[in-house]
mmCIF file of N, CA, C and O in Angstrom:
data_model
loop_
_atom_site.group_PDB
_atom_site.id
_atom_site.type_symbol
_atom_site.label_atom_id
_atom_site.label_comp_id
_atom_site.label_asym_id
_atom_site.label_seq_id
_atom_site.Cartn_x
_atom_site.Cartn_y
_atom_site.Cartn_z
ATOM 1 N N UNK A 1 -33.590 -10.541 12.902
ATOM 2 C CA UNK A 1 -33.053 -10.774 14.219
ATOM 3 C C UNK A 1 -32.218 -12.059 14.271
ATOM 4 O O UNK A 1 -31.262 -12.131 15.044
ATOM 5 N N UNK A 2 -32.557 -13.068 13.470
ATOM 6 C CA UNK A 2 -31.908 -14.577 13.357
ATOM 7 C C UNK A 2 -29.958 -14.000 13.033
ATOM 8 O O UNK A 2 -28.944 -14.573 13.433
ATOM 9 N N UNK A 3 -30.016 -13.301 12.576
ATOM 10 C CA UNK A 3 -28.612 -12.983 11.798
ATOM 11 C C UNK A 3 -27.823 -12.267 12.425
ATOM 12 O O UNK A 3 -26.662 -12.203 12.020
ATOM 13 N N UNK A 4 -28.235 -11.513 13.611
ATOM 14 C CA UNK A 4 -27.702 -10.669 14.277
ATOM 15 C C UNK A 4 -26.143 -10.945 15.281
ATOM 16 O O UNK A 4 -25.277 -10.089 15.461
ATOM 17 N N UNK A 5 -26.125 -12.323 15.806
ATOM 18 C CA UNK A 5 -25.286 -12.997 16.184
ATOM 19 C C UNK A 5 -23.960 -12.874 14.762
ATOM 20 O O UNK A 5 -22.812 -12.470 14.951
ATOM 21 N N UNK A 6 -24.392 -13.229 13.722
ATOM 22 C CA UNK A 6 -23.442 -13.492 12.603
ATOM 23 C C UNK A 6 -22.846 -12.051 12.680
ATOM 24 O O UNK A 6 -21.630 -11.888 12.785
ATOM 25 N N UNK A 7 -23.668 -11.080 12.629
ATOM 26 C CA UNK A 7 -23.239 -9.730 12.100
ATOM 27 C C UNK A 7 -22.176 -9.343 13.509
ATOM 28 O O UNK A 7 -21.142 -8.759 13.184
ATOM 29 N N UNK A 8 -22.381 -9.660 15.228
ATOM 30 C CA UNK A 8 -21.866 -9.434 15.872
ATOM 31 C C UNK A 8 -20.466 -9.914 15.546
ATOM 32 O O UNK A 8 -19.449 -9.222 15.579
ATOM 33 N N UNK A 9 -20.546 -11.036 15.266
ATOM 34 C CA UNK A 9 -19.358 -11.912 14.774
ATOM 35 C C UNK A 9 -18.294 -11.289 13.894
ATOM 36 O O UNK A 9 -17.095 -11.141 14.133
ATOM 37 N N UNK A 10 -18.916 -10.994 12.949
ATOM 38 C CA UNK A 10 -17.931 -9.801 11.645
ATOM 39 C C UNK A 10 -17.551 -9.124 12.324
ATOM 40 O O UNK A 10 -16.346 -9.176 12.569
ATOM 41 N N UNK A 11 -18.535 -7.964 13.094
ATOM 42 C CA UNK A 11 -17.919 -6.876 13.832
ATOM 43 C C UNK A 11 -16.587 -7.511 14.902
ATOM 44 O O UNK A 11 -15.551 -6.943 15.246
ATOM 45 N N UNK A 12 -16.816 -8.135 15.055
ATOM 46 C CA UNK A 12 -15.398 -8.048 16.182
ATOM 47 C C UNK A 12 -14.597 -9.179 15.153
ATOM 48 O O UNK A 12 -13.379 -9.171 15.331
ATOM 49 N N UNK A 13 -14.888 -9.760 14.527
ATOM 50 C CA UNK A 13 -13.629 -10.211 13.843
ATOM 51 C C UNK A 13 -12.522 -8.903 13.149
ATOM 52 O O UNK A 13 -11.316 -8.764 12.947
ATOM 53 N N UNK A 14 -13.579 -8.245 12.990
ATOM 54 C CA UNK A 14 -13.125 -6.370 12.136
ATOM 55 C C UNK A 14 -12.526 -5.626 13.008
ATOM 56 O O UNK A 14 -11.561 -4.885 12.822
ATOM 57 N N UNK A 15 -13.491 -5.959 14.603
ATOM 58 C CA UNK A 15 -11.863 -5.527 15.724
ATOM 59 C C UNK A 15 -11.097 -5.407 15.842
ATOM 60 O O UNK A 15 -10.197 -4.575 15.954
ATOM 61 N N UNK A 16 -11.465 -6.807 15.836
ATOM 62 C CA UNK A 16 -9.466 -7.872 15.663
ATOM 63 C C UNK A 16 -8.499 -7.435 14.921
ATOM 64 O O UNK A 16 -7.335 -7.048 15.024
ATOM 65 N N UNK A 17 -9.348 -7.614 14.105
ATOM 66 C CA UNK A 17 -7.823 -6.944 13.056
ATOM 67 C C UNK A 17 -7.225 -5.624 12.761
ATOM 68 O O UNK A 17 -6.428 -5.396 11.851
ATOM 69 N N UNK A 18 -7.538 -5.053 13.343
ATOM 70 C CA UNK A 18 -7.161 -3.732 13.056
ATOM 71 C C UNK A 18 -5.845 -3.616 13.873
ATOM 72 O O UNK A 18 -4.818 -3.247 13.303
ATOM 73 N N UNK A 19 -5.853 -3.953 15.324
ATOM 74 C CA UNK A 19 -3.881 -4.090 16.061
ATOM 75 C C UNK A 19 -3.387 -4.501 15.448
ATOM 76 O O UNK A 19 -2.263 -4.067 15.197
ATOM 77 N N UNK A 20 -3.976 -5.790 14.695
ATOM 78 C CA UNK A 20 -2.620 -6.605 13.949
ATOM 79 C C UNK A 20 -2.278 -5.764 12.611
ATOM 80 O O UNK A 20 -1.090 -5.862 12.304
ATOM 81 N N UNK A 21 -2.977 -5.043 11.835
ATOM 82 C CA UNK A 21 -2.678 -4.322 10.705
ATOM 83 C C UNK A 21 -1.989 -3.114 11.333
ATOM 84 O O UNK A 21 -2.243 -2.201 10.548
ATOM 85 N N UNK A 22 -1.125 -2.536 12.502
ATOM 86 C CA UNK A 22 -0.484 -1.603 13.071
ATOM 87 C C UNK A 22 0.676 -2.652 13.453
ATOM 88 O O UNK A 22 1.683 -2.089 13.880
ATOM 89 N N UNK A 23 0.747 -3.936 13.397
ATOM 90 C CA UNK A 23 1.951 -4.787 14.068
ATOM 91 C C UNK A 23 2.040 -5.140 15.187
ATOM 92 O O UNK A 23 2.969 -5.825 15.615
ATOM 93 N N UNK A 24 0.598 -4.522 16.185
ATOM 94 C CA UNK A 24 0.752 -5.614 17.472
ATOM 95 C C UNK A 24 0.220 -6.974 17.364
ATOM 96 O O UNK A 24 -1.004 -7.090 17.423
ATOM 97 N N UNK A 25 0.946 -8.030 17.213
ATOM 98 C CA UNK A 25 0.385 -9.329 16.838
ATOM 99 C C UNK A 25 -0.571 -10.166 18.404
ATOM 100 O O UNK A 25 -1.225 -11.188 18.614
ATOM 101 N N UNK A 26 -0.211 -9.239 18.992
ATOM 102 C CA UNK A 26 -0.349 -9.971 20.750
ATOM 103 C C UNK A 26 -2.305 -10.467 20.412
ATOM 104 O O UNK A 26 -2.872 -11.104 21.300
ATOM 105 N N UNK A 27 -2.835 -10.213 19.543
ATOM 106 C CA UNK A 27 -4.132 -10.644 19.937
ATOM 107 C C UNK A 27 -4.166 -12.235 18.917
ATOM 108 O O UNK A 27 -5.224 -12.849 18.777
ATOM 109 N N UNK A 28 -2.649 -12.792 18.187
ATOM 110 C CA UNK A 28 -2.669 -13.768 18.163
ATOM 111 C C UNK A 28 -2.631 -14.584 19.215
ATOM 112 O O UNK A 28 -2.237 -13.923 20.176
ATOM 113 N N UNK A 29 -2.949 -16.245 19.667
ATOM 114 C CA UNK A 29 -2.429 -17.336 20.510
ATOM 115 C C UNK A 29 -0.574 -17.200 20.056
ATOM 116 O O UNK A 29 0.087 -17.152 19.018
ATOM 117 N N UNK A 30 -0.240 -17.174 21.985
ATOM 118 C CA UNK A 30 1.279 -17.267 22.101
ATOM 119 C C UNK A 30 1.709 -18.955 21.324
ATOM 120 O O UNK A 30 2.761 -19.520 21.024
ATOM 121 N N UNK A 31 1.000 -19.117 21.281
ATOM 122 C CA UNK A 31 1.526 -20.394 20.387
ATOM 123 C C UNK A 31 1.728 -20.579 18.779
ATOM 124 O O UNK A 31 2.377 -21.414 18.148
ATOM 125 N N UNK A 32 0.915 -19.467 18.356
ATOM 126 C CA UNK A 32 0.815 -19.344 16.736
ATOM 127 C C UNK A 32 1.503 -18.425 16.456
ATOM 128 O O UNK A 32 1.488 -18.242 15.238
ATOM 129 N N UNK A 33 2.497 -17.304 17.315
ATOM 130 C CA UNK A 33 3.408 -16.597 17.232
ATOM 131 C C UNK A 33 4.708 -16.324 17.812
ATOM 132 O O UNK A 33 5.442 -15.340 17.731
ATOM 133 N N UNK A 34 4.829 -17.572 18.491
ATOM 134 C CA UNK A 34 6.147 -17.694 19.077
ATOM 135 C C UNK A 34 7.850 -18.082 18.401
ATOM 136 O O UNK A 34 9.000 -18.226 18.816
ATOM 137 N N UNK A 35 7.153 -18.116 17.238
ATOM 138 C CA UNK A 35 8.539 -18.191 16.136
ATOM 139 C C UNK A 35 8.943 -17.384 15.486
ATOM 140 O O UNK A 35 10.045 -17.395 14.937
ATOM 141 N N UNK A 36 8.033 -16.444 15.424
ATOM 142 C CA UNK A 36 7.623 -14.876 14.538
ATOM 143 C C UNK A 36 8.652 -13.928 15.201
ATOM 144 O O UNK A 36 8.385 -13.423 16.292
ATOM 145 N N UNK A 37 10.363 -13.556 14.277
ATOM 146 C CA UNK A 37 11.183 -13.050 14.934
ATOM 147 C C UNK A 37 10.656 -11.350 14.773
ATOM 148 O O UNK A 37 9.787 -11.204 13.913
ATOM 149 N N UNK A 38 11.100 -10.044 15.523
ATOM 150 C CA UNK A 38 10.614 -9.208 15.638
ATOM 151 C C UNK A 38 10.743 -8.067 14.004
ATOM 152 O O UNK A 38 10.090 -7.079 13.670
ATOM 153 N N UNK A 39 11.744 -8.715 13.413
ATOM 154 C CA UNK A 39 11.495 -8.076 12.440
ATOM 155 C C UNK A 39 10.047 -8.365 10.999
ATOM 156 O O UNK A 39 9.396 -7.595 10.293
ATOM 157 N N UNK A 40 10.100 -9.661 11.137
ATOM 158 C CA UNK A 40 8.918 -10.599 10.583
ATOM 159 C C UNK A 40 7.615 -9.807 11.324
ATOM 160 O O UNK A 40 6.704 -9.720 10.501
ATOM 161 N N UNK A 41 7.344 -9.364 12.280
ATOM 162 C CA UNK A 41 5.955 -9.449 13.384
ATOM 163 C C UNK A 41 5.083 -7.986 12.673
ATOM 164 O O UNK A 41 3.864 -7.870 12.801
ATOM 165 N N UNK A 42 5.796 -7.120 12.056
ATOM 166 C CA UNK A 42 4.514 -6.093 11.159
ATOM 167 C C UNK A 42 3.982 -7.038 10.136
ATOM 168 O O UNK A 42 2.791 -7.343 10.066
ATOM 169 N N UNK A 43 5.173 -7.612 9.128
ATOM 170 C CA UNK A 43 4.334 -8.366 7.947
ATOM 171 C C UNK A 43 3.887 -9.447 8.491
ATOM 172 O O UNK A 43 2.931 -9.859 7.835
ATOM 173 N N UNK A 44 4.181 -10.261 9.595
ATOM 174 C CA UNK A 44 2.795 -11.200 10.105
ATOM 175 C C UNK A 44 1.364 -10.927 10.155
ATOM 176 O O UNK A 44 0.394 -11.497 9.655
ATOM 177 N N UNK A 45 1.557 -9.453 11.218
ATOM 178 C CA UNK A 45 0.936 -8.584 11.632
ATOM 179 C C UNK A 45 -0.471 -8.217 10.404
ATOM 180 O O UNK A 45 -1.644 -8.540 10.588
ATOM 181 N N UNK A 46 -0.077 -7.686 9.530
ATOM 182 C CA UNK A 46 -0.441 -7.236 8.429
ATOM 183 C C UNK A 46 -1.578 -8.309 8.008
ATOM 184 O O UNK A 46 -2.788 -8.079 8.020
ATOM 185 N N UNK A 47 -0.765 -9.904 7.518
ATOM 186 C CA UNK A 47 -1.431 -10.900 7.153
ATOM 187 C C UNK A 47 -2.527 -11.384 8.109
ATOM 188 O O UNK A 47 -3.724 -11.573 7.895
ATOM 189 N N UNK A 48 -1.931 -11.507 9.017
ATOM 190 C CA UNK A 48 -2.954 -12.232 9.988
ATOM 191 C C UNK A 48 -4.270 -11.047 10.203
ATOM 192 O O UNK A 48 -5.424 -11.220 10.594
ATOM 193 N N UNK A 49 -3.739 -10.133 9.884
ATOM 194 C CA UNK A 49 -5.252 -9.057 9.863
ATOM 195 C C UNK A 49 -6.187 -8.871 8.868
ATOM 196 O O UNK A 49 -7.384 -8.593 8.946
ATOM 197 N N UNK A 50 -5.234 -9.127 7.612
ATOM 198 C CA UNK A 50 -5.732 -9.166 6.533
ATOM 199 C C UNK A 50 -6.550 -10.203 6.202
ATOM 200 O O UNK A 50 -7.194 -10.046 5.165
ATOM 201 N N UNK A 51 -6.724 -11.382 6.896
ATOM 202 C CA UNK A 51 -7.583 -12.757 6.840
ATOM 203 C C UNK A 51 -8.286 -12.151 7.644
ATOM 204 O O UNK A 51 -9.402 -11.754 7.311
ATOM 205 N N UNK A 52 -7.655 -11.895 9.199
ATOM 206 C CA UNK A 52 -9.362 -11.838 10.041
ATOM 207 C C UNK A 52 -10.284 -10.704 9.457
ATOM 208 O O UNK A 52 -11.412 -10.528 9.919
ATOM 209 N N UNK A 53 -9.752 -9.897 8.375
ATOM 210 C CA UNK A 53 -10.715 -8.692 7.793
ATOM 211 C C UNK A 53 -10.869 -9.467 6.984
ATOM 212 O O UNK A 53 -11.169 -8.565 6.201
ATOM 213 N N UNK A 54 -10.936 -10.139 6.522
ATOM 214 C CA UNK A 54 -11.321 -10.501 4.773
ATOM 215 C C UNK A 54 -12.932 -11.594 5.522
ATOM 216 O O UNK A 54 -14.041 -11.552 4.988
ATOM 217 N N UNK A 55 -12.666 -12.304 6.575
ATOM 218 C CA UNK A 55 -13.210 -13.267 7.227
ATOM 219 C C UNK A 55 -14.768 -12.344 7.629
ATOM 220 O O UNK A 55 -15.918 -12.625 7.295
ATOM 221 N N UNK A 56 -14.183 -11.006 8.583
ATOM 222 C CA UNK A 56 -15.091 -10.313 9.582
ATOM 223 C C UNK A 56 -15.885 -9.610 8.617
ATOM 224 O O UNK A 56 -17.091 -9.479 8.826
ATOM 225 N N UNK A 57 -15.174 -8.990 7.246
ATOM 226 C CA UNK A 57 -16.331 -8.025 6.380
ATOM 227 C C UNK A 57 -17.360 -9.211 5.484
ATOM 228 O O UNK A 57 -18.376 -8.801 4.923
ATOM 229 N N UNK A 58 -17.001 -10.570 5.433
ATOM 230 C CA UNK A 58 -17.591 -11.457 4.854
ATOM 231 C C UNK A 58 -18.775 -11.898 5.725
ATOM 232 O O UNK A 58 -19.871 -12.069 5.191
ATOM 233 N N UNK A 59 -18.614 -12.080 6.967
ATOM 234 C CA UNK A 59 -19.434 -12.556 7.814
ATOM 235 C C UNK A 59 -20.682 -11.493 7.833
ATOM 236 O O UNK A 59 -21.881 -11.740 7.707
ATOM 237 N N UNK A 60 -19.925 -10.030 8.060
ATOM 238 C CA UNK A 60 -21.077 -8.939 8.527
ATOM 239 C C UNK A 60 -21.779 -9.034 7.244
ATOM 240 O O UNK A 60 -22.983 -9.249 7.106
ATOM 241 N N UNK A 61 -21.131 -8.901 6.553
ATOM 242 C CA UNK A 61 -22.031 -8.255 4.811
ATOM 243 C C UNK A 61 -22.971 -9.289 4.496
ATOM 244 O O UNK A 61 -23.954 -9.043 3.798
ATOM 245 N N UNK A 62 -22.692 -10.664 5.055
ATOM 246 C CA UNK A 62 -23.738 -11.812 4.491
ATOM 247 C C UNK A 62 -25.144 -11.369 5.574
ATOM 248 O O UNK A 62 -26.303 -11.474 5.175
ATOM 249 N N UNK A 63 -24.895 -11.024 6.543
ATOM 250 C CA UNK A 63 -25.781 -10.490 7.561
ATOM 251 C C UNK A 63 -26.573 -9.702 6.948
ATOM 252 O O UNK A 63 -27.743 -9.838 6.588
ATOM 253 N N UNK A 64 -25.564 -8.550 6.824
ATOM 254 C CA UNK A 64 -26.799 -7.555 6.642
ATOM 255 C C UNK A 64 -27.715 -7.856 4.980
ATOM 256 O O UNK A 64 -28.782 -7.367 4.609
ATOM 257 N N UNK A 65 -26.960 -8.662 4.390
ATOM 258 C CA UNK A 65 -27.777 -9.049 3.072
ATOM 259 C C UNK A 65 -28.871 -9.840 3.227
ATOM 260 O O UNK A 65 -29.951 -9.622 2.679
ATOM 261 N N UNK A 66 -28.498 -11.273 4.370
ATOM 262 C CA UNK A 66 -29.476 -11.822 4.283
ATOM 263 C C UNK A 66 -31.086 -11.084 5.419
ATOM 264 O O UNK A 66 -32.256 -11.451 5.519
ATOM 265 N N UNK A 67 -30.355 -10.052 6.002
ATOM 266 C CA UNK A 67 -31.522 -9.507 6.521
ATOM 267 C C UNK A 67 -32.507 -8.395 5.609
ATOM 268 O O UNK A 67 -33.560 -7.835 5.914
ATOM 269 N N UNK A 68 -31.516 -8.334 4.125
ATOM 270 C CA UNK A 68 -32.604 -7.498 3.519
ATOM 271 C C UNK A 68 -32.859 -8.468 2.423
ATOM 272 O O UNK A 68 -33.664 -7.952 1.647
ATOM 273 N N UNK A 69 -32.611 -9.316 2.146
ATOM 274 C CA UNK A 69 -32.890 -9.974 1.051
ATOM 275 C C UNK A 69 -33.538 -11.750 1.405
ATOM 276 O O UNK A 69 -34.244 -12.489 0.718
ATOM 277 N N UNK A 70 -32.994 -11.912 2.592
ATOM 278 C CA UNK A 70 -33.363 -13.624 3.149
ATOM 279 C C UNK A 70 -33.144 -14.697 1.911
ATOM 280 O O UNK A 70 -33.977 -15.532 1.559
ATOM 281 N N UNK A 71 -32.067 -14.526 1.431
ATOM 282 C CA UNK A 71 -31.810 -15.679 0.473
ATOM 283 C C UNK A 71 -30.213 -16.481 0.401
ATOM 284 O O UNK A 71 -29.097 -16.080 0.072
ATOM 285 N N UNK A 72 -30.765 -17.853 0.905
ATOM 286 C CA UNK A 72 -30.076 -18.616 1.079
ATOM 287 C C UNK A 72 -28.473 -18.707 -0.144
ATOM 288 O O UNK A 72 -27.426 -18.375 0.412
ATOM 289 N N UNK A 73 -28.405 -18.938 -0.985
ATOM 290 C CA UNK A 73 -27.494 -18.171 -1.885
ATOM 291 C C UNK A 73 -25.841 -17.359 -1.231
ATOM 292 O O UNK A 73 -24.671 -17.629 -1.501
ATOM 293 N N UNK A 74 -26.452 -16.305 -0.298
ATOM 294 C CA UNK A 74 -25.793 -15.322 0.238
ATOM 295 C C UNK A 74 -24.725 -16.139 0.843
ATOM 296 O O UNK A 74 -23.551 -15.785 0.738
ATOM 297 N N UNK A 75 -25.052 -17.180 1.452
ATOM 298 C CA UNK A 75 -23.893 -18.117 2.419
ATOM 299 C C UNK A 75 -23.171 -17.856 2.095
ATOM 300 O O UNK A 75 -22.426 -17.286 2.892
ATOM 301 N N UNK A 76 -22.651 -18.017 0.546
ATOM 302 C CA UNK A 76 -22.136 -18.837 0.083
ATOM 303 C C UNK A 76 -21.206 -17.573 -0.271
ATOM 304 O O UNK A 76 -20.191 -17.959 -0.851
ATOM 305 N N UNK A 77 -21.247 -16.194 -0.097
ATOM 306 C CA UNK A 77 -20.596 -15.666 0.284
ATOM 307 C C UNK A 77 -19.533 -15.516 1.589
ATOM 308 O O UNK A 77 -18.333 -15.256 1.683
ATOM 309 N N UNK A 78 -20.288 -15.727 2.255
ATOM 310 C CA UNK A 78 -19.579 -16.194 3.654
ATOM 311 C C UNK A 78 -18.367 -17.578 3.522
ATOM 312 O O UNK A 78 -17.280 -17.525 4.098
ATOM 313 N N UNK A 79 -18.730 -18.563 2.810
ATOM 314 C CA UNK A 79 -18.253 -19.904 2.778
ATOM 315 C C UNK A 79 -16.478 -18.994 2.063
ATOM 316 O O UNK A 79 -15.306 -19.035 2.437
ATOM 317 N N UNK A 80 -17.074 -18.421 1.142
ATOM 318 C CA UNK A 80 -15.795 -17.584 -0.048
ATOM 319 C C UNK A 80 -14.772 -17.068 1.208
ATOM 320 O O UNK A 80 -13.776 -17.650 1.636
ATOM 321 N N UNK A 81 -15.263 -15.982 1.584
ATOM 322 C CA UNK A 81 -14.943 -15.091 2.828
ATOM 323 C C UNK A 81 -13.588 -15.842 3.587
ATOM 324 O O UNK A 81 -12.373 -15.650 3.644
ATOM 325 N N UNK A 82 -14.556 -16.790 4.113
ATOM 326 C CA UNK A 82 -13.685 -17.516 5.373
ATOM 327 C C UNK A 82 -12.501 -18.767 4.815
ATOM 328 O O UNK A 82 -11.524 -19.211 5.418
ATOM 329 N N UNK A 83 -12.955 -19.060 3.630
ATOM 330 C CA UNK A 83 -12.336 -19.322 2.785
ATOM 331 C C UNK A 83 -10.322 -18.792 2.568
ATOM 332 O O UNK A 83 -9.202 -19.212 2.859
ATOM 333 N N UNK A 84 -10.966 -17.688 1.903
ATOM 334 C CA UNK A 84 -9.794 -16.772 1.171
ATOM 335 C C UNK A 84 -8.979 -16.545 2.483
ATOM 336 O O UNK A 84 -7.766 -16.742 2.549
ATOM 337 N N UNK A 85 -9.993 -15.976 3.845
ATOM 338 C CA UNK A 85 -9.374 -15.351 4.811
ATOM 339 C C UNK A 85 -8.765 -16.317 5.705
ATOM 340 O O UNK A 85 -8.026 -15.922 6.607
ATOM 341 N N UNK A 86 -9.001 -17.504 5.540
ATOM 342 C CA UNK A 86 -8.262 -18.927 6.597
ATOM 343 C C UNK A 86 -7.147 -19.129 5.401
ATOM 344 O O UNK A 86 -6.129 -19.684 5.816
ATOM 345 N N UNK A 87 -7.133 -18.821 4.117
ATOM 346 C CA UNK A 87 -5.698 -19.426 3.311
ATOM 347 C C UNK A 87 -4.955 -17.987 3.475
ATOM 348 O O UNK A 87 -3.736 -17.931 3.639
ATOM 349 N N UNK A 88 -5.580 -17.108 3.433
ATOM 350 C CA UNK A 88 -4.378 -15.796 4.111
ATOM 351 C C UNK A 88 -3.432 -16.240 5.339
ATOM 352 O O UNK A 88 -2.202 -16.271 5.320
ATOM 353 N N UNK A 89 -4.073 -16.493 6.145
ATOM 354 C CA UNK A 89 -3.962 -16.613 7.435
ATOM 355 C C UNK A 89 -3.024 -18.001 7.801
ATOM 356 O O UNK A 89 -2.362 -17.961 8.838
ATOM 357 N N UNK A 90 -2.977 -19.127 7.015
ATOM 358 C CA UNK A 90 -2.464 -19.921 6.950
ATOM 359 C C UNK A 90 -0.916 -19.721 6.347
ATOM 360 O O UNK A 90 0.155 -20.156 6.771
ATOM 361 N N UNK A 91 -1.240 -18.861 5.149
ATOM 362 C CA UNK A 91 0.159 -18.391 4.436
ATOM 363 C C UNK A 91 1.124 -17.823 5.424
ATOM 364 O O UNK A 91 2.325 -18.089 5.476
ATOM 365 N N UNK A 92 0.396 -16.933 6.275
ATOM 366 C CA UNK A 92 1.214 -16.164 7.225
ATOM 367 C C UNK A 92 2.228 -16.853 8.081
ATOM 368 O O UNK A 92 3.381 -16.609 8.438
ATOM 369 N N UNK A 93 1.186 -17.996 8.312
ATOM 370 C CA UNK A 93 1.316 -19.138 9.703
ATOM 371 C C UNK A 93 2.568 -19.860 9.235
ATOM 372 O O UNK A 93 3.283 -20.300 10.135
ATOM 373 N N UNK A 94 3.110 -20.133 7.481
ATOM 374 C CA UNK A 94 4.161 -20.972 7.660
ATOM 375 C C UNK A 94 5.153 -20.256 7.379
ATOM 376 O O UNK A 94 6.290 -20.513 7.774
ATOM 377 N N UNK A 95 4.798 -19.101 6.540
ATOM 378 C CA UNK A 95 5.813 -17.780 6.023
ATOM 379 C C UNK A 95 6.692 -17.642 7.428
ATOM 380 O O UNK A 95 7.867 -17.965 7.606
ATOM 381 N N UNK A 96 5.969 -17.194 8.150
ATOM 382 C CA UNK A 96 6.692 -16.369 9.351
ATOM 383 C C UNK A 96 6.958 -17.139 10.784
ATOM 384 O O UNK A 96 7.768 -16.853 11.666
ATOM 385 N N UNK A 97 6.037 -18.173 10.716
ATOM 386 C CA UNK A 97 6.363 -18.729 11.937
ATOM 387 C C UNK A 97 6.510 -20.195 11.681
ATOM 388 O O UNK A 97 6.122 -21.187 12.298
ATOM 389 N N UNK A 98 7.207 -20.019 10.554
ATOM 390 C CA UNK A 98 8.191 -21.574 10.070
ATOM 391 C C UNK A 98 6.998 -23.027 10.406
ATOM 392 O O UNK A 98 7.506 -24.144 10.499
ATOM 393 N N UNK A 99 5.254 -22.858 10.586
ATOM 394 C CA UNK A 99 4.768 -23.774 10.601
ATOM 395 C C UNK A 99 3.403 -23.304 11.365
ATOM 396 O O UNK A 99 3.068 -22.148 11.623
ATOM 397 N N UNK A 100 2.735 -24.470 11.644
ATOM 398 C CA UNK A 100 1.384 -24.317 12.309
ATOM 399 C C UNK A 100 1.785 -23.324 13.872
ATOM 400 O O UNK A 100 1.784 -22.225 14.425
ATOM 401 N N UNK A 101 2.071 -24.670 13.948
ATOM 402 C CA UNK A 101 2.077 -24.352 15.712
ATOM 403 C C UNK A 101 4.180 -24.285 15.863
ATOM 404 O O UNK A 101 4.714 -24.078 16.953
#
């Protein structure tokens, strides 16, 4: 039951991303996509989904592991996860929208 919050967490990070892997970017902040010209906005699209999935299946899967296994270890899957999926997500951020913000 302790983990259940985490696993909610994956799941809708796994939401998330699924518009943006079709090219509606709108469930980014208008601020992290306001440079993103319309031909750029599928392969933004794409990336920025591709982190929040890489992020959301990392989060759930450490869940449901550490609820069958309870070993600390597992994090550290998660740590990887959010990892890989924040330098996706970052790549996107200067690729396409010429910077952070």
């Amino acid at each position: 039951m302790e983990y259940l919050f985490l696993l909610m967490v994956g799941i809708a990070l796994i939401l998330t991303s699924i518009p943006n892997f079709k090219g509606n970017i709108s469930t980014v902040h208008r601020y992290n996509r306001r440079r993103v010209s319309e031909a750029d906005a599928p392969r933004y699209g794409r990336a920025m989904g591709l982190g929040t999935l890489i992020m959301g299946v990392s989060a759930a899967l450490t869940a449901i592991l550490q609820l069958l296994f309870d070993w600390e270890p597992i994090f550290y899957l998660l740590a990887a996860g959010v990892a890989v999926g924040f330098a996706i997500m970052l790549y996107a951020q200067f690729k396409y929208n010429k910077g952070l913000f």
